[in-house]
Each structure stands twice: as C-alpha cells, then as structure tokens.
C-alpha cells in the first residue's frame, strides 16, 4: 500500500513534469530554469533536483513521459489509413506534441542529451508505419521501409506546418495526398 508521503511525492513529480513539458515547449530547454518550473508547478525549486537530479534528468524524464503518451496512442496491429490518420491527428493535437518540435534543434546538436531519445522516437514511428505498410499492396520496387521514411517525414512536416499556421493548414486536407500515395492500387502490368 502506498503511504501518504509516497503519494505526495508522486503528485509533486507529476506536477513538475507537466510544468516542465509546458515550459520546454513554450520557451525551449535552455531558456527554462528550475525557478520557472517551480513557479509553474507550485512546487519548491529544491524538489526538482531531488526528483530528477539535474535539469538534464528533468528533460529526459519529460521526453520519456511524452514518448509513453505517443506509444499508447499508436496501435501495434495493422490499421486502416483512416484509423492511422485519426491517431496521428489526435497525437498532433496533444499539448506535448509541440515539445518535440521545439526541442528538435537541441536534439540535433553535437553531444545533445536528448539525441538518443529522438532517434528512439523516430525509430518507433518508422517501425510502426513499416509494419502497417507491409500489410498493404505496395507499388513494385517500393519497400515498406523506404515508404515508412517518406510517410513519417510527411506527417512530421505536416505537423510542423500546422503548429506554425493552424488557421491555414487543414489536417484532413493535408493528409489526402498522403492517403493516395499509400493506398493507390499498384499499376497494371
């Protein structure tokens, strides 16, 4: 049975993670301080290193939590294009989805502590997409792996454009050409 102290500690941890995710998405990792996170979470500044060790530890915990959300929103089994599009649309609209776009530049820097997490995120998305594509008839000479790279790249690009100009990007309309690419029947011999 969980003690009240353990429960309070877990609640504090969750408040800190939520506040940090919001702030990293809004301001970026470098511009966010422990003081910012403490103010937003209403948890003492000293509790942050106690829970996470360092700012880098906090960042990795935020990304791991966000990756868990992505994993839980994606089906493991093959799904229809419309089902996959709906799930992608749902994931794009999550508040933490902006976090991945905001932190991408930092993930690309040499020695970045989040580089490996971003590689894992992209591998997860490509593997899921590849498995799904393997259940479809593909055009001759097209591998599911190569098409998965294209689809994931397109979805990420659509997401970034939508975040920049949500009033100009209709997600359903943006996914229509991608649907044609993925579900078009193979050409006749």
Coordinates of N, CA and C in Angstrom, one line a residue:
X1 N 0.8 -1.2 0.0 CA 0.0 0.0 0.0 C 0.9 1.2 0.0
X2 N 0.5 2.2 -0.8 CA 1.3 3.5 -0.9 C 1.0 4.3 0.3
X3 N 2.1 4.9 0.9 CA 2.0 5.8 2.0 C 1.6 7.2 1.5
X4 N 1.1 8.0 2.4 CA 0.7 9.4 2.0 C 1.9 10.1 1.5
X5 N 3.1 9.9 2.1 CA 4.3 10.6 1.7 C 4.7 10.2 0.3
X6 N 4.6 8.9 -0.1 CA 4.9 8.4 -1.4 C 3.9 9.0 -2.4
X7 N 2.7 9.1 -2.0 CA 1.6 9.6 -2.9 C 1.9 11.1 -3.2
X8 N 2.2 11.8 -2.1 CA 2.6 13.3 -2.3 C 3.8 13.4 -3.2
X9 N 4.8 12.6 -3.0 CA 6.0 12.7 -3.8 C 5.7 12.4 -5.3
X10 N 4.8 11.4 -5.5 CA 4.4 11.1 -6.9 C 3.6 12.3 -7.5
X11 N 2.7 12.9 -6.7 CA 1.9 14.0 -7.2 C 2.9 15.2 -7.5
X12 N 3.8 15.4 -6.7 CA 4.8 16.5 -6.9 C 5.6 16.3 -8.2
X13 N 6.0 15.0 -8.4 CA 6.8 14.7 -9.6 C 5.9 14.9 -10.8
X14 N 4.7 14.5 -10.8 CA 3.8 14.7 -12.0 C 3.6 16.2 -12.2
X15 N 3.4 17.0 -11.2 CA 3.2 18.5 -11.4 C 4.5 19.1 -12.0
X16 N 5.6 18.7 -11.5 CA 6.9 19.2 -12.1 C 7.0 18.8 -13.5
X17 N 6.7 17.5 -13.8 CA 6.8 17.0 -15.2 C 5.9 17.8 -16.2
X18 N 4.7 18.0 -15.7 CA 3.7 18.8 -16.5 C 4.2 20.2 -16.8
X19 N 4.6 20.8 -15.7 CA 5.1 22.2 -15.8 C 6.3 22.3 -16.7
X20 N 7.3 21.4 -16.6 CA 8.5 21.4 -17.4 C 8.1 21.2 -18.8
X21 N 7.2 20.2 -19.1 CA 6.9 19.9 -20.5 C 6.3 21.2 -21.2
X22 N 5.4 21.9 -20.5 CA 4.8 23.1 -21.0 C 5.8 24.2 -21.3
X23 N 6.7 24.4 -20.3 CA 7.7 25.4 -20.4 C 8.8 25.1 -21.5
X24 N 9.2 23.8 -21.6 CA 10.1 23.4 -22.6 C 9.5 23.6 -24.0
X25 N 8.2 23.3 -24.1 CA 7.5 23.6 -25.4 C 7.4 25.1 -25.7
X26 N 7.1 25.9 -24.7 CA 6.9 27.3 -24.9 C 8.3 28.0 -25.1
X27 N 9.3 27.7 -24.2 CA 10.5 28.5 -24.2 C 11.7 27.8 -24.7
X28 N 11.6 26.5 -24.8 CA 12.8 25.7 -25.1 C 13.5 25.3 -23.8
X29 N 14.4 24.3 -24.0 CA 15.1 23.7 -22.8 C 16.0 24.7 -22.2
X30 N 16.9 25.4 -23.0 CA 17.9 26.3 -22.5 C 17.3 27.5 -21.7
X31 N 16.2 28.0 -22.2 CA 15.7 29.2 -21.6 C 14.8 28.9 -20.4
X32 N 14.5 27.7 -20.1 CA 13.7 27.3 -19.0 C 14.6 27.0 -17.8
X33 N 14.3 27.6 -16.7 CA 15.1 27.4 -15.4 C 14.3 26.6 -14.4
X34 N 15.0 26.2 -13.4 CA 14.3 25.5 -12.3 C 13.3 26.4 -11.6
X35 N 13.7 27.7 -11.5 CA 12.8 28.7 -10.9 C 11.5 28.8 -11.7
X36 N 11.6 28.8 -13.1 CA 10.4 28.8 -13.9 C 9.5 27.6 -13.6
X37 N 10.1 26.4 -13.6 CA 9.4 25.2 -13.3 C 8.8 25.2 -12.0
X38 N 9.5 25.6 -11.0 CA 9.0 25.7 -9.6 C 7.7 26.6 -9.6
X39 N 7.9 27.8 -10.2 CA 6.7 28.7 -10.2 C 5.5 28.2 -10.9
X40 N 5.7 27.5 -12.1 CA 4.6 27.0 -12.8 C 4.0 25.8 -12.1
X41 N 4.8 24.9 -11.5 CA 4.3 23.7 -10.8 C 3.8 24.0 -9.4
X42 N 4.2 25.1 -8.8 CA 3.9 25.5 -7.4 C 4.5 24.5 -6.5
X43 N 5.7 23.9 -6.9 CA 6.5 23.0 -6.1 C 7.8 23.7 -5.8
X44 N 8.4 23.5 -4.6 CA 9.6 24.2 -4.3 C 10.7 23.8 -5.3
X45 N 11.6 24.8 -5.6 CA 12.7 24.7 -6.5 C 13.6 23.5 -6.1
X46 N 13.8 23.4 -4.8 CA 14.7 22.3 -4.3 C 14.1 20.9 -4.6
X47 N 12.9 20.8 -4.8 CA 12.3 19.5 -5.1 C 12.6 18.9 -6.4
X48 N 12.9 19.9 -7.3 CA 13.2 19.4 -8.7 C 14.5 18.6 -8.8
X49 N 15.6 19.0 -8.3 CA 16.8 18.2 -8.4 C 16.6 16.9 -7.5
X50 N 15.8 17.0 -6.4 CA 15.6 15.9 -5.6 C 14.9 14.8 -6.4
X51 N 14.0 15.1 -7.2 CA 13.2 14.1 -8.0 C 14.0 13.7 -9.2
X52 N 14.8 14.6 -9.9 CA 15.3 14.4 -11.2 C 16.8 14.5 -11.3
X53 N 17.5 14.9 -10.2 CA 18.9 15.0 -10.2 C 19.5 16.3 -10.8
X54 N 19.0 16.6 -12.0 CA 19.6 17.8 -12.7 C 18.5 18.2 -13.8
X55 N 18.8 19.3 -14.4 CA 18.0 19.8 -15.5 C 17.9 18.8 -16.6
X56 N 19.0 18.2 -16.9 CA 19.1 17.2 -18.0 C 18.2 16.0 -17.6
X57 N 18.3 15.6 -16.3 CA 17.5 14.5 -15.8 C 16.0 14.8 -16.0
X58 N 15.6 16.1 -15.7 CA 14.2 16.5 -15.8 C 13.8 16.4 -17.3
X59 N 14.7 16.9 -18.2 CA 14.4 16.9 -19.6 C 14.2 15.4 -20.1
X60 N 15.1 14.5 -19.7 CA 14.9 13.2 -20.1 C 13.6 12.5 -19.6
X61 N 13.3 12.9 -18.4 CA 12.0 12.4 -17.8 C 10.8 12.9 -18.5
X62 N 10.8 14.2 -18.9 CA 9.7 14.8 -19.7 C 9.6 14.1 -21.0
X63 N 10.7 13.8 -21.7 CA 10.7 13.2 -23.0 C 10.2 11.7 -22.9
X64 N 10.7 11.0 -21.8 CA 10.2 9.6 -21.6 C 8.7 9.6 -21.4
X65 N 8.2 10.5 -20.6 CA 6.8 10.6 -20.3 C 6.0 10.9 -21.6
X66 N 6.5 11.8 -22.4 CA 5.9 12.1 -23.7 C 5.9 10.9 -24.7
X67 N 7.1 10.2 -24.7 CA 7.2 9.1 -25.6 C 6.2 8.0 -25.2
X68 N 5.9 7.8 -23.9 CA 4.9 6.9 -23.4 C 3.5 7.3 -23.9
X69 N 3.2 8.6 -24.0 CA 2.0 9.0 -24.5 C 1.8 8.7 -26.0
X70 N 2.9 8.9 -26.7 CA 2.9 8.5 -28.1 C 2.7 7.0 -28.3
X71 N 3.4 6.3 -27.6 CA 3.3 4.8 -27.7 C 1.9 4.3 -27.4
X72 N 1.3 4.9 -26.4 CA -0.1 4.5 -26.0 C -1.1 4.9 -27.0
X73 N -0.8 5.9 -27.8 CA -1.7 6.4 -28.8 C -1.6 5.7 -30.2
X74 N -0.6 4.9 -30.4 CA -0.4 4.2 -31.6 C -0.7 2.7 -31.5
X75 N -1.5 2.2 -32.5 CA -1.8 0.8 -32.5 C -0.6 -0.1 -32.8
X76 N -0.6 -1.2 -32.2 CA 0.5 -2.2 -32.5 C 0.2 -3.0 -33.8
X77 N -1.1 -3.2 -34.0 CA -1.6 -4.0 -35.1 C -1.8 -3.1 -36.3
X78 N -1.9 -3.8 -37.5 CA -2.2 -3.0 -38.7 C -3.6 -2.4 -38.6
X79 N -3.7 -1.2 -39.1 CA -4.9 -0.4 -39.1 C -5.2 0.2 -40.4
X80 N -6.4 0.6 -40.7 CA -6.7 1.3 -41.9 C -6.1 2.6 -42.0
X81 N -5.9 3.2 -43.2 CA -5.3 4.5 -43.3 C -6.1 5.5 -42.5
X82 N -7.4 5.5 -42.5 CA -8.2 6.4 -41.8 C -8.0 6.3 -40.3
X83 N -7.9 5.1 -39.8 CA -7.6 4.9 -38.4 C -6.2 5.5 -38.0
X84 N -5.2 5.2 -38.9 CA -3.9 5.8 -38.6 C -3.9 7.3 -38.7
X85 N -4.6 7.9 -39.7 CA -4.7 9.3 -39.8 C -5.4 9.9 -38.6
X86 N -6.4 9.3 -38.1 CA -7.1 9.8 -36.9 C -6.2 9.8 -35.7
X87 N -5.4 8.7 -35.5 CA -4.5 8.6 -34.4 C -3.4 9.7 -34.5
X88 N -2.9 9.9 -35.7 CA -1.8 10.9 -36.0 C -2.4 12.3 -35.7
X89 N -3.6 12.5 -36.1 CA -4.3 13.8 -35.8 C -4.4 14.0 -34.3
X90 N -4.8 13.0 -33.6 CA -5.0 13.1 -32.1 C -3.7 13.4 -31.5
X91 N -2.6 12.7 -31.9 CA -1.3 12.9 -31.3 C -0.8 14.3 -31.6
X92 N -1.0 14.8 -32.8 CA -0.6 16.2 -33.2 C -1.2 17.2 -32.3
X93 N -2.4 16.9 -31.8 CA -3.2 17.9 -31.1 C -2.9 17.9 -29.6
X94 N -2.1 16.9 -29.1 CA -1.7 16.8 -27.7 C -0.9 18.0 -27.4
X95 N -1.0 18.6 -26.2 CA -0.2 19.7 -25.8 C 1.3 19.4 -25.9
X96 N 1.7 18.2 -25.6 CA 3.1 17.9 -25.5 C 3.7 17.7 -26.9
X97 N 2.8 17.6 -28.0 CA 3.4 17.4 -29.3 C 4.3 18.6 -29.8
X98 N 3.9 19.8 -29.3 CA 4.8 20.9 -29.6 C 6.1 20.8 -29.0
X99 N 6.2 20.1 -27.9 CA 7.5 19.9 -27.2 C 8.5 19.2 -28.2
X100 N 8.1 18.2 -28.9 CA 9.0 17.5 -29.8 C 9.6 18.4 -30.9
X101 N 8.7 19.3 -31.4 CA 9.2 20.2 -32.5 C 10.1 21.3 -31.8
X102 N 9.8 21.8 -30.7 CA 10.6 22.8 -30.0 C 12.0 22.3 -29.7
X103 N 12.1 21.1 -29.3 CA 13.3 20.5 -28.8 C 14.1 19.8 -30.0
X104 N 13.6 19.8 -31.2 CA 14.3 19.1 -32.2 C 15.7 19.7 -32.5
X105 N 15.8 21.0 -32.6 CA 17.0 21.6 -32.9 C 18.1 21.3 -31.8
X106 N 17.6 21.2 -30.5 CA 18.6 20.9 -29.5 C 19.0 19.4 -29.6
X107 N 18.1 18.5 -30.1 CA 18.4 17.1 -30.3 C 19.5 16.9 -31.4
X108 N 19.5 17.9 -32.3 CA 20.5 17.7 -33.4 C 21.9 18.2 -33.1
X109 N 22.0 18.9 -32.0 CA 23.3 19.5 -31.6 C 24.3 18.4 -31.1
X110 N 25.6 18.5 -31.5 CA 26.6 17.5 -31.0 C 26.5 17.3 -29.5
X111 N 26.5 16.1 -29.1 CA 26.6 15.8 -27.6 C 25.3 16.1 -26.9
X112 N 24.2 16.2 -27.6 CA 22.9 16.5 -27.0 C 22.4 15.4 -26.2
X113 N 21.9 15.7 -24.9 CA 21.5 14.6 -24.1 C 20.2 14.0 -24.6
X114 N 19.5 14.6 -25.5 CA 18.2 14.1 -26.0 C 18.3 13.5 -27.4
X115 N 19.5 13.5 -28.0 CA 19.6 12.9 -29.3 C 19.1 11.5 -29.4
X116 N 19.5 10.6 -28.4 CA 19.1 9.2 -28.5 C 17.6 9.0 -28.3
X117 N 17.0 9.9 -27.5 CA 15.6 9.8 -27.3 C 14.8 10.1 -28.6
X118 N 15.4 11.1 -29.4 CA 14.7 11.5 -30.6 C 14.9 10.4 -31.7
X119 N 16.1 9.7 -31.7 CA 16.3 8.6 -32.5 C 15.3 7.5 -32.2
X120 N 15.1 7.2 -30.9 CA 14.1 6.2 -30.5 C 12.7 6.6 -30.9
X121 N 12.3 7.8 -30.8 CA 11.0 8.3 -31.2 C 10.8 8.0 -32.7
X122 N 11.8 8.5 -33.5 CA 11.7 8.3 -35.0 C 11.7 6.8 -35.3
X123 N 12.5 6.0 -34.7 CA 12.6 4.5 -34.9 C 11.2 3.9 -34.6
X124 N 10.6 4.3 -33.5 CA 9.3 3.8 -33.1 C 8.3 4.1 -34.1
X125 N 8.2 5.4 -34.6 CA 7.2 5.8 -35.6 C 7.5 5.1 -36.9
X126 N 8.7 5.0 -37.4 CA 9.0 4.3 -38.6 C 8.7 2.8 -38.6
X127 N 9.0 2.1 -37.4 CA 8.7 0.7 -37.3 C 7.3 0.4 -37.3
X128 N 6.5 1.2 -36.6 CA 5.0 1.1 -36.6 C 4.5 1.3 -38.1
X129 N 5.0 2.3 -38.7 CA 4.5 2.6 -40.1 C 4.9 1.5 -41.0
X130 N 6.1 1.0 -40.9 CA 6.6 -0.1 -41.8 C 5.7 -1.3 -41.6
X131 N 5.4 -1.7 -40.4 CA 4.6 -2.9 -40.1 C 3.2 -2.7 -40.7
X132 N 2.7 -1.5 -40.6 CA 1.4 -1.2 -41.2 C 1.5 -1.3 -42.7
X133 N 2.5 -0.7 -43.3 CA 2.6 -0.7 -44.8 C 2.8 -2.1 -45.3
X134 N 3.5 -3.0 -44.6 CA 3.7 -4.4 -45.0 C 2.4 -5.1 -45.2
X135 N 1.3 -4.6 -44.6 CA 0.0 -5.3 -44.8 C -0.7 -4.8 -46.0
X136 N -0.1 -3.8 -46.7 CA -0.8 -3.2 -47.9 C 0.0 -3.7 -49.2
X137 N -0.7 -3.7 -50.3 CA 0.0 -3.9 -51.6 C 0.8 -2.6 -52.0
X138 N 2.1 -2.8 -52.1 CA 2.9 -1.7 -52.4 C 3.3 -1.6 -53.9
X139 N 3.5 -0.5 -54.5 CA 4.0 -0.4 -55.9 C 5.3 -1.2 -56.0
X140 N 5.4 -1.9 -57.2 CA 6.6 -2.7 -57.4 C 7.9 -1.8 -57.2
X141 N 8.9 -2.4 -56.6 CA 10.1 -1.8 -56.4 C 10.1 -0.8 -55.2
X142 N 9.0 -0.8 -54.5 CA 8.9 0.1 -53.3 C 9.0 -0.7 -52.0
X143 N 9.9 -0.4 -51.2 CA 10.0 -1.2 -49.9 C 9.2 -0.5 -48.9
X144 N 8.6 -1.3 -48.0 CA 7.8 -0.7 -46.9 C 8.7 0.2 -46.0
X145 N 10.0 -0.2 -45.9 CA 10.9 0.6 -45.1 C 11.1 2.0 -45.7
X146 N 11.3 2.1 -47.0 CA 11.5 3.4 -47.7 C 10.3 4.2 -47.6
X147 N 9.1 3.6 -47.8 CA 7.9 4.3 -47.8 C 7.6 4.8 -46.4
X148 N 7.9 4.0 -45.4 CA 7.7 4.4 -44.0 C 8.5 5.7 -43.7
X149 N 9.7 5.8 -44.2 CA 10.5 7.0 -44.0 C 9.8 8.2 -44.6
X150 N 9.2 8.0 -45.8 CA 8.5 9.1 -46.5 C 7.3 9.5 -45.8
X151 N 6.5 8.5 -45.3 CA 5.2 8.8 -44.6 C 5.5 9.5 -43.3
X152 N 6.5 9.0 -42.5 CA 6.8 9.6 -41.2 C 7.3 11.1 -41.4
X153 N 8.1 11.2 -42.4 CA 8.6 12.6 -42.7 C 7.5 13.5 -43.2
X154 N 6.6 13.0 -43.9 CA 5.4 13.8 -44.4 C 4.6 14.2 -43.2
X155 N 4.3 13.3 -42.3 CA 3.4 13.5 -41.1 C 4.1 14.6 -40.2
X156 N 5.4 14.4 -40.0 CA 6.1 15.4 -39.1 C 6.1 16.7 -39.8
X157 N 6.3 16.8 -41.1 CA 6.3 18.1 -41.8 C 4.9 18.7 -41.8
X158 N 3.9 17.9 -41.9 CA 2.5 18.5 -41.8 C 2.3 19.0 -40.4
X159 N 2.7 18.3 -39.4 CA 2.6 18.7 -38.0 C 3.3 20.0 -37.8
X160 N 4.5 20.2 -38.3 CA 5.2 21.4 -38.1 C 4.5 22.6 -38.7
X161 N 4.1 22.4 -40.0 CA 3.3 23.5 -40.7 C 2.1 23.8 -39.9
X162 N 1.4 22.8 -39.4 CA 0.1 23.1 -38.7 C 0.4 23.9 -37.4
X163 N 1.5 23.5 -36.7 CA 1.8 24.3 -35.5 C 2.1 25.7 -35.8
X164 N 2.8 26.0 -36.9 CA 3.1 27.3 -37.3 C 1.9 28.1 -37.8
X165 N 1.0 27.5 -38.5 CA -0.1 28.2 -39.1 C -1.4 27.4 -39.0
X166 N -1.9 27.1 -37.8 CA -3.1 26.2 -37.7 C -4.3 26.7 -38.5
X167 N -4.4 28.0 -38.7 CA -5.5 28.6 -39.4 C -5.4 28.4 -40.9
X168 N -4.2 28.0 -41.4 CA -4.0 27.8 -42.8 C -3.9 26.4 -43.2
X169 N -3.7 25.5 -42.2 CA -3.5 24.1 -42.6 C -4.7 23.3 -42.1
X170 N -5.3 22.7 -43.0 CA -6.4 21.7 -42.7 C -5.8 20.3 -42.7
X171 N -5.8 19.7 -41.5 CA -5.1 18.4 -41.4 C -5.7 17.4 -42.2
X172 N -7.0 17.3 -42.3 CA -7.7 16.3 -43.1 C -7.3 16.5 -44.6
X173 N -7.3 17.7 -45.0 CA -7.0 18.0 -46.4 C -5.5 17.7 -46.7
X174 N -4.6 18.0 -45.7 CA -3.2 17.8 -45.9 C -2.9 16.3 -46.0
X175 N -3.7 15.4 -45.3 CA -3.4 14.0 -45.3 C -4.0 13.3 -46.6
X176 N -4.9 14.0 -47.3 CA -5.5 13.4 -48.5 C -4.5 12.9 -49.5
X177 N -3.5 13.7 -49.9 CA -2.5 13.2 -50.9 C -1.6 12.1 -50.4
X178 N -1.4 12.1 -49.1 CA -0.6 11.0 -48.5 C -1.4 9.7 -48.5
X179 N -2.7 9.8 -48.4 CA -3.6 8.7 -48.5 C -3.5 8.1 -49.9
X180 N -3.5 8.9 -50.9 CA -3.3 8.4 -52.3 C -2.0 7.7 -52.5
X181 N -0.9 8.2 -51.9 CA 0.4 7.6 -52.1 C 0.4 6.2 -51.4
X182 N -0.2 6.1 -50.3 CA -0.2 4.8 -49.5 C -1.2 3.8 -50.0
X183 N -2.4 4.3 -50.4 CA -3.4 3.3 -50.7 C -3.7 3.1 -52.2
X184 N -3.0 3.8 -53.1 CA -3.2 3.7 -54.5 C -2.9 2.3 -54.9
X185 N -3.8 1.7 -55.8 CA -3.5 0.3 -56.3 C -2.3 0.3 -57.1
X186 N -1.5 -0.8 -57.1 CA -0.4 -0.9 -57.9 C -0.7 -0.8 -59.3
X187 N 0.2 -0.2 -60.2 CA -0.1 -0.1 -61.6 C -0.3 -1.4 -62.3
X188 N -1.1 -1.4 -63.3 CA -1.4 -2.7 -64.1 C -0.1 -3.0 -64.8
X189 N 0.1 -4.4 -65.0 CA 1.3 -4.8 -65.7 C 1.3 -4.5 -67.2

